[in-house]
PDB file of C-alpha atoms and ligand atoms in Angstrom:
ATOM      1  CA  UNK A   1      17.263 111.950  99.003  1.00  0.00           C
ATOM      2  CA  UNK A   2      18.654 115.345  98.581  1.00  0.00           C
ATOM      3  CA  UNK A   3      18.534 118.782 100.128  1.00  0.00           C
ATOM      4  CA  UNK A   4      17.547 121.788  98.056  1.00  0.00           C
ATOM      5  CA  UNK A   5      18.383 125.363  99.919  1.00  0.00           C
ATOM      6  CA  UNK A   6      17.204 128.339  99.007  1.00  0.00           C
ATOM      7  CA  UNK A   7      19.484 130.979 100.329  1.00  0.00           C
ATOM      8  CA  UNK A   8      21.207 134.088 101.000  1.00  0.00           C
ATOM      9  CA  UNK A   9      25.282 134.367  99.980  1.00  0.00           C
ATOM     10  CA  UNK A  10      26.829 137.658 101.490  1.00  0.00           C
ATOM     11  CA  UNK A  11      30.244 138.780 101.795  1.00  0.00           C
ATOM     12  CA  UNK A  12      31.133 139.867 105.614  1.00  0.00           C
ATOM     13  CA  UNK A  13      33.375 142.812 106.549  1.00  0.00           C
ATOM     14  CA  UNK A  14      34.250 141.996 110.176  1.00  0.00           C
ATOM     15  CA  UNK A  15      35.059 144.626 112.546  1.00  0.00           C
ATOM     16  CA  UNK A  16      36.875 143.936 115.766  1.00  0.00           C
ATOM     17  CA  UNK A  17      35.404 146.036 118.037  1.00  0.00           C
ATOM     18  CA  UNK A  18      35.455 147.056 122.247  1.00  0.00           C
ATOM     19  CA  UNK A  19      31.673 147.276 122.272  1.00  0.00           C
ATOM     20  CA  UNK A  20      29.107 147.557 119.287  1.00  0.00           C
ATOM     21  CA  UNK A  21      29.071 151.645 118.470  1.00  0.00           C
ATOM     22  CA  UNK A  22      26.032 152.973 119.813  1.00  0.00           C
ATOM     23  CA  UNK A  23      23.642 155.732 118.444  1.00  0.00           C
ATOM     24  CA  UNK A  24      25.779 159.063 117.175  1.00  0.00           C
ATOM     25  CA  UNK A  25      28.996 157.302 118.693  1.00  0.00           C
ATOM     26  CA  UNK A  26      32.015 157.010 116.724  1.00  0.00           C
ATOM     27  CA  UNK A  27      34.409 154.076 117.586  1.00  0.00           C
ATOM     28  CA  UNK A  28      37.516 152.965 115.727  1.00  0.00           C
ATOM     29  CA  UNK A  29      37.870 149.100 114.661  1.00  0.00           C
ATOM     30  CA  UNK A  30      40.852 147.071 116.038  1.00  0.00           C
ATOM     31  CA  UNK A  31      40.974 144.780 113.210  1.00  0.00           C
ATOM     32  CA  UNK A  32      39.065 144.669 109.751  1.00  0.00           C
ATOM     33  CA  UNK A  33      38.644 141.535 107.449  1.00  0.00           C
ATOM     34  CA  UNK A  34      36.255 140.093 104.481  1.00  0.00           C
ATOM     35  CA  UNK A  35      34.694 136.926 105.170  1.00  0.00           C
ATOM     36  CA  UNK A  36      32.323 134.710 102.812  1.00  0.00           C
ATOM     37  CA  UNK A  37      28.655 133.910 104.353  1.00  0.00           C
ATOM     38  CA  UNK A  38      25.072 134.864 104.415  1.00  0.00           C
ATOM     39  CA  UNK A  39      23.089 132.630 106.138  1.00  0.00           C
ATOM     40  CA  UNK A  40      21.877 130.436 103.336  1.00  0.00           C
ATOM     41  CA  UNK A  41      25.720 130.214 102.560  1.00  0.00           C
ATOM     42  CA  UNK A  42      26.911 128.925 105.641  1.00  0.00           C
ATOM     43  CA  UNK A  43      24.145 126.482 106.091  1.00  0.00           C
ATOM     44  CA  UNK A  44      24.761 124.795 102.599  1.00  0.00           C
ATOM     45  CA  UNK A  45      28.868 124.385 103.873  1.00  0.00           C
ATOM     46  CA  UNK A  46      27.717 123.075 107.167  1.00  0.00           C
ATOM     47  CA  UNK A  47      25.439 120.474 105.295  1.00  0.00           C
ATOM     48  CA  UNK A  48      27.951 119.576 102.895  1.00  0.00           C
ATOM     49  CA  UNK A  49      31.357 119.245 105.437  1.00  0.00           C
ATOM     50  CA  UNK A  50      28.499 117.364 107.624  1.00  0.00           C
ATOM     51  CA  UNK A  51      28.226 115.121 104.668  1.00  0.00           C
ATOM     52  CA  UNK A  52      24.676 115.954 103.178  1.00  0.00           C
ATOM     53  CA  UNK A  53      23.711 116.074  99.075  1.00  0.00           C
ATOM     54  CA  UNK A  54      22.916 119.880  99.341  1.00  0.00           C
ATOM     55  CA  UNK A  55      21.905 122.089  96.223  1.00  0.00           C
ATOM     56  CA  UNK A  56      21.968 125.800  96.350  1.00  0.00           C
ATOM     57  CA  UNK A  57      20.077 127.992  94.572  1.00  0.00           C
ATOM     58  CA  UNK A  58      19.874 131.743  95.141  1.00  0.00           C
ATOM     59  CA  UNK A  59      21.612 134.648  92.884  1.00  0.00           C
ATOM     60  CA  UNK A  60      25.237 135.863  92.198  1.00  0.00           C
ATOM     61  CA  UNK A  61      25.216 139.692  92.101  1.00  0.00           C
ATOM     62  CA  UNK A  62      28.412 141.649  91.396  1.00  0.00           C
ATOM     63  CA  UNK A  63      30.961 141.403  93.273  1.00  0.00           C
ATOM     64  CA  UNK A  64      29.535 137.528  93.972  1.00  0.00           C
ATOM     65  CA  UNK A  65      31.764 134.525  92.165  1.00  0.00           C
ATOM     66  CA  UNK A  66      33.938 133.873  95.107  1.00  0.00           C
ATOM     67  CA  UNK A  67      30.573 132.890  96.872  1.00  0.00           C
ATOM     68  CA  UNK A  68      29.670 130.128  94.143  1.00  0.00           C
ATOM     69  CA  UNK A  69      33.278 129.046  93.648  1.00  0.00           C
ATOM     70  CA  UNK A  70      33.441 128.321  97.903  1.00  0.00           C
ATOM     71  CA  UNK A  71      30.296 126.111  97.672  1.00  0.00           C
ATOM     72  CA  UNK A  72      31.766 124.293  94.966  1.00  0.00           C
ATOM     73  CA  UNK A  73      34.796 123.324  96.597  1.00  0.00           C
ATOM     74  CA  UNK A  74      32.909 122.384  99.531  1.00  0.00           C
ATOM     75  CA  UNK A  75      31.066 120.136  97.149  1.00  0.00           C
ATOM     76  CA  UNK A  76      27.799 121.877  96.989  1.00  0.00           C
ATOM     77  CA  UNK A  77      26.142 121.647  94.079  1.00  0.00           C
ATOM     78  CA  UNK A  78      25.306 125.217  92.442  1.00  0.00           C
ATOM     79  CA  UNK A  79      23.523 124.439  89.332  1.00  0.00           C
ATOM     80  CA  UNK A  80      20.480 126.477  90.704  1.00  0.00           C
ATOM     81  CA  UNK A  81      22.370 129.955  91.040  1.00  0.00           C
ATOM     82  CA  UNK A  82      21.249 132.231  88.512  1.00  0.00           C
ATOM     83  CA  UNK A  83      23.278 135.515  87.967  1.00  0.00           C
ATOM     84  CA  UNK A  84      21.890 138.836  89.013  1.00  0.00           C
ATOM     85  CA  UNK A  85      23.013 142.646  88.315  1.00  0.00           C
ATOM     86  CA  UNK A  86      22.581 143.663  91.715  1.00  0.00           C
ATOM     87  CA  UNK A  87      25.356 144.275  93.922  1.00  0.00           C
ATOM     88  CA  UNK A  88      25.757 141.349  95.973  1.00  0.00           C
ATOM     89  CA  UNK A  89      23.958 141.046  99.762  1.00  0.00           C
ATOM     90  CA  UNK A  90      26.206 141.908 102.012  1.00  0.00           C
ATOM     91  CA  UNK A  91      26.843 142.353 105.883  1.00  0.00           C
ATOM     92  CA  UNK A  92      28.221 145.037 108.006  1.00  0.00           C
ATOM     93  CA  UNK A  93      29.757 142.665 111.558  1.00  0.00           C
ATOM     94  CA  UNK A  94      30.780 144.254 114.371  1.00  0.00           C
ATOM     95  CA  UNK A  95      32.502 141.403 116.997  1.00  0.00           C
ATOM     96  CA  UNK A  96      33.276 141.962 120.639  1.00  0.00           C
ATOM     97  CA  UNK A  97      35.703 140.403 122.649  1.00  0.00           C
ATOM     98  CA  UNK A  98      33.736 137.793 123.912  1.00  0.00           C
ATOM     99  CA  UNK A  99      32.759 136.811 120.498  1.00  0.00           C
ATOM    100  CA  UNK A 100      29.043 137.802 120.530  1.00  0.00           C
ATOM    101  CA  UNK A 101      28.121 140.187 116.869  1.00  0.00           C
ATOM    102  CA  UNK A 102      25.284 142.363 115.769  1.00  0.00           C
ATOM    103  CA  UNK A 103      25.389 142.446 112.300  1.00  0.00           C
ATOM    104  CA  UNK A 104      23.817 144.894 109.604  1.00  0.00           C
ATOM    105  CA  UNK A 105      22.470 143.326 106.075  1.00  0.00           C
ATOM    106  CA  UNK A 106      22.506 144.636 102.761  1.00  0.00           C
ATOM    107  CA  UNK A 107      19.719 142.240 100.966  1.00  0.00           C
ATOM    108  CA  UNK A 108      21.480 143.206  96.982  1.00  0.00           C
ATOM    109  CA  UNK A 109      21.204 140.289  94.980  1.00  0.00           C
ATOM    110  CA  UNK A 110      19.658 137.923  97.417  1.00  0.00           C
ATOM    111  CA  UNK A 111      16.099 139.699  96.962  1.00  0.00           C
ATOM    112  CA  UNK A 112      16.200 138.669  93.104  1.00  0.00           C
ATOM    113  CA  UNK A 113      14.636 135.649  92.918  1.00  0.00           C
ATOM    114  CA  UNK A 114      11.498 134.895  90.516  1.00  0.00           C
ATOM    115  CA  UNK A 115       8.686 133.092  90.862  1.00  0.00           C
ATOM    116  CA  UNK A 116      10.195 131.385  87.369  1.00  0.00           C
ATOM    117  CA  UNK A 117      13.288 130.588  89.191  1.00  0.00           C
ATOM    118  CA  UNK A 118      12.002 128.792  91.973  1.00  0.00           C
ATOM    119  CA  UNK A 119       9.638 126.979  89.979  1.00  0.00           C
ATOM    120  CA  UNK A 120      11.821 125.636  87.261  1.00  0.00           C
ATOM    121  CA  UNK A 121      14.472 124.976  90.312  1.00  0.00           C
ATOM    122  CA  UNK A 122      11.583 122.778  91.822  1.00  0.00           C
ATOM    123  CA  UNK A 123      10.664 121.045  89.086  1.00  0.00           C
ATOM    124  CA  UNK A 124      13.937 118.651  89.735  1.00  0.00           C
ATOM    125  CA  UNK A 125      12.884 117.972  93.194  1.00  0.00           C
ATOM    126  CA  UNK A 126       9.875 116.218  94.658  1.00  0.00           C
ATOM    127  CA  UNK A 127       8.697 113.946  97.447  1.00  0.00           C
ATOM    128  CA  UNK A 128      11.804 112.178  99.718  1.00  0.00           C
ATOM    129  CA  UNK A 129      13.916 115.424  99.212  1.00  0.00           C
ATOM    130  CA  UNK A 130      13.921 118.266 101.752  1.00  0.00           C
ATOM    131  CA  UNK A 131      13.674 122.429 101.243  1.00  0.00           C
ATOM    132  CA  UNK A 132      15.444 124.346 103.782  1.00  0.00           C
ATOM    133  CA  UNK A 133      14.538 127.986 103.913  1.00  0.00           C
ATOM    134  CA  UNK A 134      15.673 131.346 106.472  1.00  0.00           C
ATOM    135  CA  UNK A 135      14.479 134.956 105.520  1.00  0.00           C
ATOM    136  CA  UNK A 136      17.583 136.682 103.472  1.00  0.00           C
ATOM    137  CA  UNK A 137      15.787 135.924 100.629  1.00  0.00           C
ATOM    138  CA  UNK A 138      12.873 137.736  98.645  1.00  0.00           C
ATOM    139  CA  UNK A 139       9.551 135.162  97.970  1.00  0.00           C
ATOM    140  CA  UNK A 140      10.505 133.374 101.198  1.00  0.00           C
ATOM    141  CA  UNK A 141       6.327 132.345 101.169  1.00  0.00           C
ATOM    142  CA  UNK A 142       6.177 131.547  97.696  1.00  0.00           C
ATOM    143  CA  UNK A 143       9.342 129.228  98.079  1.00  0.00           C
ATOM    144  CA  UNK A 144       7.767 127.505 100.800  1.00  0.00           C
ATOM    145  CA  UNK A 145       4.571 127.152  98.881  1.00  0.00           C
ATOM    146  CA  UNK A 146       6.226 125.424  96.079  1.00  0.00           C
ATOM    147  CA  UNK A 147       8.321 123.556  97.704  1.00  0.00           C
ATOM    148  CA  UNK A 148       5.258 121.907 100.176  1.00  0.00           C
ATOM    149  CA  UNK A 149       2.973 121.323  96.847  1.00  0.00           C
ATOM    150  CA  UNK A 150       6.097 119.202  95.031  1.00  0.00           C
ATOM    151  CA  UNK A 151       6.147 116.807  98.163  1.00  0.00           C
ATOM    152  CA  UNK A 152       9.401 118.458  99.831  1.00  0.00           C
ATOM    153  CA  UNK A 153       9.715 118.010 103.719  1.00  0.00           C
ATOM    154  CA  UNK A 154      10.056 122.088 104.331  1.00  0.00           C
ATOM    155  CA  UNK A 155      12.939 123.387 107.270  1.00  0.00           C
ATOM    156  CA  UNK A 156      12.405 127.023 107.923  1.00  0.00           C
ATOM    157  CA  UNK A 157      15.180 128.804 109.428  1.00  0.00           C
ATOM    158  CA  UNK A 158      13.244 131.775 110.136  1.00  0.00           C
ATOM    159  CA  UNK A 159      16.155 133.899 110.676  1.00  0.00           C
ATOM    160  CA  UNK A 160      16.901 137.000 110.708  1.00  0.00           C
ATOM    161  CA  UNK A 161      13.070 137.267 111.684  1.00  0.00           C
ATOM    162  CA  UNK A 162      10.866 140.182 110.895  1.00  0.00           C
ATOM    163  CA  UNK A 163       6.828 140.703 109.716  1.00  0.00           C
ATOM    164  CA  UNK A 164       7.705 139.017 106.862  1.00  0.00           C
ATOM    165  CA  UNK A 165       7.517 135.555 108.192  1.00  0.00           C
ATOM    166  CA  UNK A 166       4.025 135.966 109.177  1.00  0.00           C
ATOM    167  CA  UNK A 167       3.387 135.868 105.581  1.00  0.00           C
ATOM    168  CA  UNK A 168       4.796 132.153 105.823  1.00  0.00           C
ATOM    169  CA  UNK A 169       1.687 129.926 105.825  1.00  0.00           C
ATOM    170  CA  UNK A 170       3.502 128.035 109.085  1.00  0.00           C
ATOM    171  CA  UNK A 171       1.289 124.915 108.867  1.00  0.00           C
ATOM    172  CA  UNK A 172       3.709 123.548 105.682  1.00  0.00           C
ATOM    173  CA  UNK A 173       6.368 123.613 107.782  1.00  0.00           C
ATOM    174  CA  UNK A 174       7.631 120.539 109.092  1.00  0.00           C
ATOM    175  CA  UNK A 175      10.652 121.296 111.341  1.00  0.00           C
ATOM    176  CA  UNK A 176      10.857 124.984 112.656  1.00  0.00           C
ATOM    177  CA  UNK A 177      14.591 126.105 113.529  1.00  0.00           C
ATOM    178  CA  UNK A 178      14.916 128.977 115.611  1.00  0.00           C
ATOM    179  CA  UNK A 179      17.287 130.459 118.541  1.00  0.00           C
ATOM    180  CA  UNK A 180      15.715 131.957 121.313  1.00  0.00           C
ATOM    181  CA  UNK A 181      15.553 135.801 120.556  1.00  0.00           C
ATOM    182  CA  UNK A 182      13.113 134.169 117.210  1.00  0.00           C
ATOM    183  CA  UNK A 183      11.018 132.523 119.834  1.00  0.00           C
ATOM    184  CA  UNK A 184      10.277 135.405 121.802  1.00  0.00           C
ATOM    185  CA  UNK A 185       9.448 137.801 118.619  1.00  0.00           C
ATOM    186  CA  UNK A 186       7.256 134.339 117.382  1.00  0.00           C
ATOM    187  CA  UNK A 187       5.930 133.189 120.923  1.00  0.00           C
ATOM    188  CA  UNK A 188       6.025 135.578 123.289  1.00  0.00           C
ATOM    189  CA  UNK A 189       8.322 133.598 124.873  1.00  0.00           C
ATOM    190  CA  UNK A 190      11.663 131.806 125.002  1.00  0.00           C
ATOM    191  CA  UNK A 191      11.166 129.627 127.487  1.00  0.00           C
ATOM    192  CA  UNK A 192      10.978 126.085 125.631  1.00  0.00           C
ATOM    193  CA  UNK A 193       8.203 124.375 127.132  1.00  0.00           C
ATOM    194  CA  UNK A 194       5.788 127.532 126.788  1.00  0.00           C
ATOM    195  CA  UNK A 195       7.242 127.757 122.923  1.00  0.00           C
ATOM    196  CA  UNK A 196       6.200 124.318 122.041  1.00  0.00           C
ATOM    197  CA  UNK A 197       2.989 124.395 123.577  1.00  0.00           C
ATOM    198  CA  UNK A 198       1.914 127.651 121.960  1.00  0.00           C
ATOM    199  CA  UNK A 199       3.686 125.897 118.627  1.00  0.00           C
ATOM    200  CA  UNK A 200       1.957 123.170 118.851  1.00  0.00           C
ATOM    201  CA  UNK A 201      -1.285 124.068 119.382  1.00  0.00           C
ATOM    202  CA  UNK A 202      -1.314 126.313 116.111  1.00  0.00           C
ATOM    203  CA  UNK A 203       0.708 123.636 114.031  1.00  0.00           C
ATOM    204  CA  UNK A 204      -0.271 120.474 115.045  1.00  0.00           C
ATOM    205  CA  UNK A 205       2.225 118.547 112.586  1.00  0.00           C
ATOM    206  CA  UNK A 206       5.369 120.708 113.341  1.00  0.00           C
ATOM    207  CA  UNK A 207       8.393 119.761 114.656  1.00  0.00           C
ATOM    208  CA  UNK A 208      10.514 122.240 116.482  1.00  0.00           C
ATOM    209  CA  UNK A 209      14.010 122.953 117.352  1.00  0.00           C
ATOM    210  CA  UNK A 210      14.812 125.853 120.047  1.00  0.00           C
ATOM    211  CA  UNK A 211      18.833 126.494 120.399  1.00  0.00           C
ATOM    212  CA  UNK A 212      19.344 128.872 123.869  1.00  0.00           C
ATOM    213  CA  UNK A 213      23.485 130.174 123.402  1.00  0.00           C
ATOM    214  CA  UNK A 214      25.106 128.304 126.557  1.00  0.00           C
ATOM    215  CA  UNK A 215      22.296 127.152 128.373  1.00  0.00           C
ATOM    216  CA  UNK A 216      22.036 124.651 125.130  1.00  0.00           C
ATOM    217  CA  UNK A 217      19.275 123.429 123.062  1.00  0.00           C
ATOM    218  CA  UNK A 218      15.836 121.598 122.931  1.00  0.00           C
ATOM    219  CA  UNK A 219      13.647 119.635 120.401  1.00  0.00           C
ATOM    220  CA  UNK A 220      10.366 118.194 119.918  1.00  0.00           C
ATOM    221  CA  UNK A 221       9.184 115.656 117.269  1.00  0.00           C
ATOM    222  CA  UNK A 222       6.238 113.386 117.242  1.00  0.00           C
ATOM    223  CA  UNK A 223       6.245 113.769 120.835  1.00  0.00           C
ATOM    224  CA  UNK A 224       9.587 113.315 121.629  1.00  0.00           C
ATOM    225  CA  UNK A 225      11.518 115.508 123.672  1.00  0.00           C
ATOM    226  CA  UNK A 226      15.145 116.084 123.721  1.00  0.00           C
ATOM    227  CA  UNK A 227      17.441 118.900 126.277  1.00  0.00           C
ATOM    228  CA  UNK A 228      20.903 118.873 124.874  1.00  0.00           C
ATOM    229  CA  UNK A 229      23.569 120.981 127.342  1.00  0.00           C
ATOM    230  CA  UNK A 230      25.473 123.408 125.241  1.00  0.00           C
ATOM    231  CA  UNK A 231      29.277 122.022 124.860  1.00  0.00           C
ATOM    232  CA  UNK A 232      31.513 124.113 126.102  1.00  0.00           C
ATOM    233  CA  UNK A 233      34.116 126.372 124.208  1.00  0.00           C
ATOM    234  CA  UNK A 234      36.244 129.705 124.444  1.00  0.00           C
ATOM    235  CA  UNK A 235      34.380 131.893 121.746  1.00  0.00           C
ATOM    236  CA  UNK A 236      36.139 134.233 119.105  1.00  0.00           C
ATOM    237  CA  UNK A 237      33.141 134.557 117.067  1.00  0.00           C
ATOM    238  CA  UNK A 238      29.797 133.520 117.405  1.00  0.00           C
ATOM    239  CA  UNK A 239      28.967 134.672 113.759  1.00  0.00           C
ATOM    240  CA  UNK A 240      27.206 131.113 111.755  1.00  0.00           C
ATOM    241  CA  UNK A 241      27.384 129.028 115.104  1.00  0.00           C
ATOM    242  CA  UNK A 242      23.795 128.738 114.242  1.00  0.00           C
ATOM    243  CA  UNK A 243      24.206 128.054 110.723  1.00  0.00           C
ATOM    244  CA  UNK A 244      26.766 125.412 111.784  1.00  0.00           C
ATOM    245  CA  UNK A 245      23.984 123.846 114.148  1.00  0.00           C
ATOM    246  CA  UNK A 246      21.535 123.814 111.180  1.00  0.00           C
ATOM    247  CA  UNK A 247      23.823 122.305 108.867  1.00  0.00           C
ATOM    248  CA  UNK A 248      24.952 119.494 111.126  1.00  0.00           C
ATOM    249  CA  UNK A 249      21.648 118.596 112.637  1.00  0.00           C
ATOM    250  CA  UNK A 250      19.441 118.463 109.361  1.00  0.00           C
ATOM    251  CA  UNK A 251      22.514 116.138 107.837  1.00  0.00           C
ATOM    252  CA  UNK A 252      21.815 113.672 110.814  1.00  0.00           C
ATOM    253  CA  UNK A 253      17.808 113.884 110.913  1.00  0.00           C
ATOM    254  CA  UNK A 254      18.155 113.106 107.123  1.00  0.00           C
ATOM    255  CA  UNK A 255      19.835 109.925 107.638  1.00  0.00           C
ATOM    256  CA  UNK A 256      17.524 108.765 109.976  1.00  0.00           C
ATOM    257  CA  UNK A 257      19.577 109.084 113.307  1.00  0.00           C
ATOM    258  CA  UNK A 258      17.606 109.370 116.859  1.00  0.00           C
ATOM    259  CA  UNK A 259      16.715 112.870 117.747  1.00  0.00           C
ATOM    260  CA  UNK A 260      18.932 112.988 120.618  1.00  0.00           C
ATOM    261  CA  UNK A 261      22.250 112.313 118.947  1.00  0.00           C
ATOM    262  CA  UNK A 262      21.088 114.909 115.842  1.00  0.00           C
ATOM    263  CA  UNK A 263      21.307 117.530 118.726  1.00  0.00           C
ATOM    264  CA  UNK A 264      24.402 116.396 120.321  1.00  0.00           C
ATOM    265  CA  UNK A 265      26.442 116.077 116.953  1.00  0.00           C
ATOM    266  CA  UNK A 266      24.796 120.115 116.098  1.00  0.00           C
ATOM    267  CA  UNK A 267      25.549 121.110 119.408  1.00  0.00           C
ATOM    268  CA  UNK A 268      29.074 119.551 119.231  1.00  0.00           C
ATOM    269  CA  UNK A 269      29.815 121.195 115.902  1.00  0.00           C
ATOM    270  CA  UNK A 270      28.254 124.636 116.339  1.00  0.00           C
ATOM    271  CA  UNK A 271      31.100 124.900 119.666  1.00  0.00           C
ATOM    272  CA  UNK A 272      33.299 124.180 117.742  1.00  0.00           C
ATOM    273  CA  UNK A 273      32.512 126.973 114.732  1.00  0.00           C
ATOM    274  CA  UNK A 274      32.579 129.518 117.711  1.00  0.00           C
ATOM    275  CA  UNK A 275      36.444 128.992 118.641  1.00  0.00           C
ATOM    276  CA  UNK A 276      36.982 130.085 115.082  1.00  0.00           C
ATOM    277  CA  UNK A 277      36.524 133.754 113.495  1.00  0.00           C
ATOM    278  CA  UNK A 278      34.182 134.364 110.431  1.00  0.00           C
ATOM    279  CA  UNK A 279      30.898 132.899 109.386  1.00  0.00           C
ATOM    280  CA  UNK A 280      31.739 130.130 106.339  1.00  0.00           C
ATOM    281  CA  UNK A 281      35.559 129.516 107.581  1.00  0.00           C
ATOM    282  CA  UNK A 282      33.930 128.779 110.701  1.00  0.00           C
ATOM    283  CA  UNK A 283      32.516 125.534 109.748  1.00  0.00           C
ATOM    284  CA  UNK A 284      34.201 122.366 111.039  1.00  0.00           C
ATOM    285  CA  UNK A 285      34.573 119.521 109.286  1.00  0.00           C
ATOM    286  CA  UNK A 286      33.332 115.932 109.463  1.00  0.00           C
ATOM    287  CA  UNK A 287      36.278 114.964 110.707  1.00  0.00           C
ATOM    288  CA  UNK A 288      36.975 117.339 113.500  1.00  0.00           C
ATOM    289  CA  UNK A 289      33.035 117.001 114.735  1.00  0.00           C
ATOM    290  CA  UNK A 290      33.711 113.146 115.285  1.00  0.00           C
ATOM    291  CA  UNK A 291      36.945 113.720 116.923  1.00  0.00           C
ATOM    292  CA  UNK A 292      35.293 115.957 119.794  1.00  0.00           C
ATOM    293  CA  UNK A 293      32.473 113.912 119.793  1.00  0.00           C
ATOM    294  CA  UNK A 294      34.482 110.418 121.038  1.00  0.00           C
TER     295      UNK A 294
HETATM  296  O1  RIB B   1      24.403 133.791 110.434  1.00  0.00           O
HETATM  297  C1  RIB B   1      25.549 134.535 110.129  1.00  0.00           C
HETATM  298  C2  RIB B   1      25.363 135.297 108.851  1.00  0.00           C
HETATM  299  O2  RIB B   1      24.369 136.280 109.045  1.00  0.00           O
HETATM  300  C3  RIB B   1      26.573 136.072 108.382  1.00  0.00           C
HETATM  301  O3  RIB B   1      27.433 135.304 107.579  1.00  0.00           O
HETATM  302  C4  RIB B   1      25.975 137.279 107.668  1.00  0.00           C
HETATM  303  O4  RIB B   1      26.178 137.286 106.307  1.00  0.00           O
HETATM  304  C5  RIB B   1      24.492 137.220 108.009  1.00  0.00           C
HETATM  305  O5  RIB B   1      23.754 136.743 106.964  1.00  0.00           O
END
């Protein structure tokens, strides 16, 4: 069993900031650094530090090798990137002092993917292996597609979310991933119970995970339910907590563990990514989640 993700790779400038600049307003940084991440990045670290067979496939635009070369010594498998002359997707961060970030994306190379690509990339995968998905990449619906006709179980990360996900036929989705501000622009609604119900009665089959920031997180699957309390931590940077939740829960749900200790071990590791600044750096390891988790 393996997991194939289709991502995003960015490179971050992070701006220390007082508050985020606001319309017309200019405001001078306190600090300035580069960062490696992009959602589909950080997600593929988090798997593999949580101990998971990931693949990545996506593009490597200009500017883009230090991405590939990072998920290869995190022992992600990049056989499936395929180089692009775009520039390479990028993100503008700005970071408060209490850690929270609004972020601005430059899409570059991660809207280059082909039909081709994603169809020769399936063609090594099939039914016991898992597709995870967010939207930083072009063909988001046609990789989902694919990936549900070859047999994959299909994760959608539908994040950052705009119209395009309503082009996602939803109903081959088997395990929906989203934080609470994705609810509300999905649902109507963050509240978890009203989320699932309006979830479920559209998608039947799906299985959902809602994270909520520090009032924690909550899952249902095949009729379980699960409310995991948020562990607590002194943010720096809440930039890939999410993508560190992702990583570390699908690793545990792959290998078959119950549903409430895949929630405690993401919870667990995504407070600890938050203590530390950037989005791919961020990621703890193995070790360090099992430590905090004793
Ligand atoms: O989820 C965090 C990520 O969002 C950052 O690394 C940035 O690249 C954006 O994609």
């Amino acid at each position: 069993m393996k997991i194939l993700n289709f991502g995003s790779m960015n490179l971050d400038t992070v701006y220390q900031v007082a508050h985020f600049v606001g319309p017309g307003e200019t405001i001078s940084a306190e600090a300035v650094s580069v960062h490696l991440g992009g959602k589909g990045l950080n997600q593929s670290i988090a798997l593999a530090r949580a101990g998971a067979p990931v693949y990545h496939a996506g593009c490597v635009g200009r500017g883009g090798e230090t991405l590939s070369e990072l998920l290869r010594e995190n022992g992600v498998h990049t056989e499936y990137l395929r180089p692009c002359g775009d520039m390479q997707g990028s993100a503008m961060i700005q970071v408060t002092p209490d850690g929270e970030n609004c972020i601005l994306l430059y899409g570059g190379s991660n809207q280059c993917l082909t039909e081709e690509q994603i169809r020769t990339t399936l063609e090594d995968f099939g039914p016991g292996d898992w597709l995870l998905v967010q939207n930083e990449t072009n063909l988001l619906a046609e990789i989902v597609r694919q990936g549900a006709a070859r047999g994959l179980t299909v994760v959608l990360n539908p994040s950052p979310f705009d119209e395009k996900i309503r082009t996602v036929d939803l109903s081959l989705v088997s395990w929906l991933l989203i934080n609470e501000v994705e609810a509300f622009q999905l649902c109507g609604s963050s509240d978890p119970d009203t989320v699932r119900a309006y979830l479920h009665a559209r998608y039947p089959s799906m299985n959902l995970v809602l994270t909520l920031g520090t009032d924690g997180s909550a899952a249902y699957a095949g009729g379980v339910s699960v409310r995991q309390a948020a562990f607590h931590a002194e943010a720096v940077d809440t930039t890939g907590a999410g993508d560190t939740f992702t990583g570390y829960f699908l690793t545990s749900l792959m290998r078959g563990e119950p549903l409430a200790d895949c929630m405690r071990t993401a919870s667990c590791a995504s407070a600890l990514s938050v203590t530390r600044p950037g989005a791919a750096d961020s990621v703890p390891t193995r070790e360090e989640v099992d430590r905090c988790l004793i």
